[in-house]
CSV table of C-alpha atoms in Angstrom, one decimal:
chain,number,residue,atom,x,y,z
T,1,UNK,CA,0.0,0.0,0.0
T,2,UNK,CA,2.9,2.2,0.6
T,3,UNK,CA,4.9,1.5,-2.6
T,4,UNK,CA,1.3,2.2,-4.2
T,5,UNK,CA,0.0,5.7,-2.2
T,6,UNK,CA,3.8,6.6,-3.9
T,7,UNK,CA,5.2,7.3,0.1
T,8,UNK,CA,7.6,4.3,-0.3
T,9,UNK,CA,10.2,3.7,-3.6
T,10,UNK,CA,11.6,0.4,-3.5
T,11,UNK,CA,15.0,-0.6,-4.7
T,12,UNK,CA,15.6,-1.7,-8.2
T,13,UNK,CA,16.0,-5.0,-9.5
T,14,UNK,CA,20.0,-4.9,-9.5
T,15,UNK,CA,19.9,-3.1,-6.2
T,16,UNK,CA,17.7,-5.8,-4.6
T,17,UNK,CA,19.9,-8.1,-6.3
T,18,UNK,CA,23.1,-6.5,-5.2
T,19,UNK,CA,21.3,-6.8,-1.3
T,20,UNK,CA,20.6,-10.3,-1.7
T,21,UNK,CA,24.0,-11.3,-2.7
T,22,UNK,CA,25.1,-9.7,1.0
T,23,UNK,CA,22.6,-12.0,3.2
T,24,UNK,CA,24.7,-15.0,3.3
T,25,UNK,CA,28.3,-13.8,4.2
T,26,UNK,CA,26.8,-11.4,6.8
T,27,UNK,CA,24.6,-14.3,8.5
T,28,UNK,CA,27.1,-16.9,8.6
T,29,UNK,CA,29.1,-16.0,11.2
T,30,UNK,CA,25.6,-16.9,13.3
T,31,UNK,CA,25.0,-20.4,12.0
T,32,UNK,CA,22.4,-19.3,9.6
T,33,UNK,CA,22.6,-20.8,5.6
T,34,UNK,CA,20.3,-20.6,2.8
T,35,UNK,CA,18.2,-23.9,2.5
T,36,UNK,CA,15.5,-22.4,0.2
T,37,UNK,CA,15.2,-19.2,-1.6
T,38,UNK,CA,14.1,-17.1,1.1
T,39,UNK,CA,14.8,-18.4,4.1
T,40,UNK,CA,17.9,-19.1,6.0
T,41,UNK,CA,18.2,-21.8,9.2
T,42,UNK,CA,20.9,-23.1,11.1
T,43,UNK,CA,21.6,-26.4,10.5
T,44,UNK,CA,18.8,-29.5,10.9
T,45,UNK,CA,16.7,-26.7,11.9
T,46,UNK,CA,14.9,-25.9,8.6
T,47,UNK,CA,11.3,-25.7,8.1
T,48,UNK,CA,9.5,-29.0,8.1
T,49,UNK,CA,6.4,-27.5,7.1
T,50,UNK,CA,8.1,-25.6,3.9
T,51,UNK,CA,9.1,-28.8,2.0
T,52,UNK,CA,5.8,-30.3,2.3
T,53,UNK,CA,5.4,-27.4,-0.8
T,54,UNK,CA,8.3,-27.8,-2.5
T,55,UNK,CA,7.8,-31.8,-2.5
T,56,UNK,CA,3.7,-31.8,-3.7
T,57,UNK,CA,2.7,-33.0,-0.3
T,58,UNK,CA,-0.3,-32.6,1.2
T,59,UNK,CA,-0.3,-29.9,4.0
T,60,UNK,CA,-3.4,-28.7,6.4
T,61,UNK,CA,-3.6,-25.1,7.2
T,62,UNK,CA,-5.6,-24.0,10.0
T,63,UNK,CA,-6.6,-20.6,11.0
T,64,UNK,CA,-7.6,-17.5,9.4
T,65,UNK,CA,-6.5,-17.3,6.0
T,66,UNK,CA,-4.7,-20.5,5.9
T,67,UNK,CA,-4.3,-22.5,2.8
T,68,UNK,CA,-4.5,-26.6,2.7
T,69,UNK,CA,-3.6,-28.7,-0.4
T,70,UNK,CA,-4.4,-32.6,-1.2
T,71,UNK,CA,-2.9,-34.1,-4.2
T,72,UNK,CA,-4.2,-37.3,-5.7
T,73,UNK,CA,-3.0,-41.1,-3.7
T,74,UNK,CA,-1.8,-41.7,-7.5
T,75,UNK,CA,-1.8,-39.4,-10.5
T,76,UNK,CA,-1.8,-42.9,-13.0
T,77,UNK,CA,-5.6,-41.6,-13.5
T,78,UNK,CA,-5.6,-39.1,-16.4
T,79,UNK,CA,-8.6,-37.0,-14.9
T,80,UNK,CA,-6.7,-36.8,-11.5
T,81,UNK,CA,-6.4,-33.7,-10.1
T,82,UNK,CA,-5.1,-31.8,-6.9
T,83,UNK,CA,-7.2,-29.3,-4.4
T,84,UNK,CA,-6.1,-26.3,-2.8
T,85,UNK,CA,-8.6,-24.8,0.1
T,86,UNK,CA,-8.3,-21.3,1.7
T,87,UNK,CA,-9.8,-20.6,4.8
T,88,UNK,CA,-11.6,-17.2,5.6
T,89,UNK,CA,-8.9,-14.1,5.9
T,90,UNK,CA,-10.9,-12.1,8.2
T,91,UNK,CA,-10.0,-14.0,12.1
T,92,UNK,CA,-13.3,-12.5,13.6
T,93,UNK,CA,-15.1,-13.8,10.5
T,94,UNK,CA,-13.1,-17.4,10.5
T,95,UNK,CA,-13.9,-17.2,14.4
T,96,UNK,CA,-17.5,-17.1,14.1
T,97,UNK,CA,-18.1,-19.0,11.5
T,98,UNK,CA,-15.7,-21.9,13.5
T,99,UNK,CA,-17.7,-21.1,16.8
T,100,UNK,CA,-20.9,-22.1,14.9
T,101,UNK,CA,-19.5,-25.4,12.9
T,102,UNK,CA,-20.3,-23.2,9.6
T,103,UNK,CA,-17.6,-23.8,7.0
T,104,UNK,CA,-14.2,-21.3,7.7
T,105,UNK,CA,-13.8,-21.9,3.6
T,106,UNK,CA,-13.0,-19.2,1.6
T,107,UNK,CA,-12.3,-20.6,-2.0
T,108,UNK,CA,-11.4,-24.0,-3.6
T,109,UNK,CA,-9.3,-24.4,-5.9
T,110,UNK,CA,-8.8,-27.4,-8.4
T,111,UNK,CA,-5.5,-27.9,-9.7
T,112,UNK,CA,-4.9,-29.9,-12.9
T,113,UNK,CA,-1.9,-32.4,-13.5
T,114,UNK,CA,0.1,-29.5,-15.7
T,115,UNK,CA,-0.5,-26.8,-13.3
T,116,UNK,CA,0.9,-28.8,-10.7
T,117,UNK,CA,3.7,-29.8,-12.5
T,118,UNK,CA,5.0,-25.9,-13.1
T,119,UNK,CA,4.2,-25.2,-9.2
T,120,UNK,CA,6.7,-28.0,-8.3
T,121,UNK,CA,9.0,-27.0,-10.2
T,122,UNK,CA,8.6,-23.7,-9.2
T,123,UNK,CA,8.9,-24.7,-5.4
T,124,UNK,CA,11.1,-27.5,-6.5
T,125,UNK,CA,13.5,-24.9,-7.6
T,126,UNK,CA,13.2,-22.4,-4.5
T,127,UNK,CA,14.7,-25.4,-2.5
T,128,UNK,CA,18.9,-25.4,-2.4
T,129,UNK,CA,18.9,-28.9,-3.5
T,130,UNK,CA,16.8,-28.8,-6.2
T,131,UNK,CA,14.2,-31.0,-7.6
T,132,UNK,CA,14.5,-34.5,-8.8
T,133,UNK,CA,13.0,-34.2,-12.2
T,134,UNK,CA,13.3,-38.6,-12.8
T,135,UNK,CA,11.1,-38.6,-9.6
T,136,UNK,CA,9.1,-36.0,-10.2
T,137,UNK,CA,7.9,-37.5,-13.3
T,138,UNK,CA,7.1,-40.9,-12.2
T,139,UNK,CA,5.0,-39.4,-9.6
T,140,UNK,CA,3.0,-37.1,-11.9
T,141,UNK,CA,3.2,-39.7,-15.1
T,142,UNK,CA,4.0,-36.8,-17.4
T,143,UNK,CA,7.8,-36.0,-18.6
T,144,UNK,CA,8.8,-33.1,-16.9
T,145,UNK,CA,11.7,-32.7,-18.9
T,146,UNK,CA,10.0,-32.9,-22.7
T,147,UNK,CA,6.8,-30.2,-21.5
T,148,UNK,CA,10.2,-27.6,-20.0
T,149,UNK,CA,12.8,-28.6,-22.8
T,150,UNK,CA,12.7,-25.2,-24.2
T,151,UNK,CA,12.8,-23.1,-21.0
T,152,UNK,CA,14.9,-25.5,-19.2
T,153,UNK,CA,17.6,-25.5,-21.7
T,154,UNK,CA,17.5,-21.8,-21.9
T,155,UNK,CA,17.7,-21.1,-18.5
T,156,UNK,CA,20.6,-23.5,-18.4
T,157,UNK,CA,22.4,-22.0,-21.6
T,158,UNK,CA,21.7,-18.4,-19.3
T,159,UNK,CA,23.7,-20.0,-16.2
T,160,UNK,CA,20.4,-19.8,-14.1
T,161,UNK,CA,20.1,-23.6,-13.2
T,162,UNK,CA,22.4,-26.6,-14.1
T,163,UNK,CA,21.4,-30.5,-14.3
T,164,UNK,CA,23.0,-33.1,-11.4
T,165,UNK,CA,22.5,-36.3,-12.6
T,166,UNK,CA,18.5,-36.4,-12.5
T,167,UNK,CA,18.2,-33.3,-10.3
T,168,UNK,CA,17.9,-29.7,-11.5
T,169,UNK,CA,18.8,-26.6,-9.2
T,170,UNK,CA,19.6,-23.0,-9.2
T,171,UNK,CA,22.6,-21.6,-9.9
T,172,UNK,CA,24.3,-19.2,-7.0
T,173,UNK,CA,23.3,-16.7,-10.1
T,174,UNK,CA,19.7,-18.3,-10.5
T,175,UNK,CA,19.1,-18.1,-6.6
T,176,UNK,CA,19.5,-14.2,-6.9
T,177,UNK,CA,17.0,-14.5,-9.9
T,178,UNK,CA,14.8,-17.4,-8.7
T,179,UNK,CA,11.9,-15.4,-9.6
T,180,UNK,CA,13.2,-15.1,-12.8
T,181,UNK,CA,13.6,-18.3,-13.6
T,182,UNK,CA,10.1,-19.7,-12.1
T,183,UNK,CA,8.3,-16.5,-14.4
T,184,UNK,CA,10.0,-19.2,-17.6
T,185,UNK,CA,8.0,-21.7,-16.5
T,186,UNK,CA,4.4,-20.0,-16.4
């Protein structure tokens, strides 16, 4: 709202960039390393909850404005599909509606096989390791790695990501442009 009403100017891309690039070698010293694209952890104690996103698995969210998501037991069916539920924003609202066993659902959202595949790779991606893109297409029983040949080998050919044996991952240069690199695949 600020950036809108014009009383706050954000840094530019390169600036942001440029203040990204500082994070790490001034939070070291405390234990803390980059285990996903925006958040940083001392060792073994990184989100739990966070790589139930990047690996497609389901999650419950509860309270106001919360969002749950259950995938399919097996995606072998070709009209399998995913669901995404978000609860009410408003906490008063989610309260009384939870006080009065009415519904605290917002919106539902049905996510096909090919959407799902770009939001795991897009999650997939924001994780340090990477994503295994063998695994990843077992699971979905679609090639991951014919539907992204085009941006894939781009982003590669750009020095963005880089293949490990079955597993793609950023770059140090595509983690300072991760959201780069996730716009190629949408």
């Amino acid at each position: 709202r600020e950036v809108r009403a014009g009383r706050l100017q954000l840094p530019d891309d390169d600036t942001q960039a440029d203040m990204w690039e500082h994070i790490a070698p001034t939070l070291s010293p405390y234990g803390l390393k980059f285990y996903e694209v925006s958040n940083l952890a001392r060792i073994g104690h990184e989100s739990r909850h966070n790589s139930s996103y990047w690996l497609g698995r389901p999650y419950l969210g509860l309270g106001a404005g919360a969002h749950s998501f259950c995938p399919p037991t097996d995606w072998s069916n070709l009209d399998a599909y995913a669901t995404r539920r978000e609860n009410l924003k408003h906490h008063r609202n989610y309260t009384s509606h939870a006080l009065r066993s009415a519904s605290v659902t917002h919106g539902m959202e049905r996510i096909e096989r090919d959407a799902h595949l770009r939001e795991r790779l897009f999650t997939g991606l924001r994780h340090l390791p990477g994503i295994d893109i063998d695994a990843l297409t077992r699971e979905l029983k679609i090639d991951a790695r014919e539907v992204f040949a085009g941006p894939i080998e781009r982003l590669v050919k750009q020095g963005l990501v880089r293949w490990c044996g079955g597993t793609l991952s950023l770059t140090s240069k595509g983690f300072t442009y991760a959201d780069s690199v996730a716009a190629a695949f949408f």
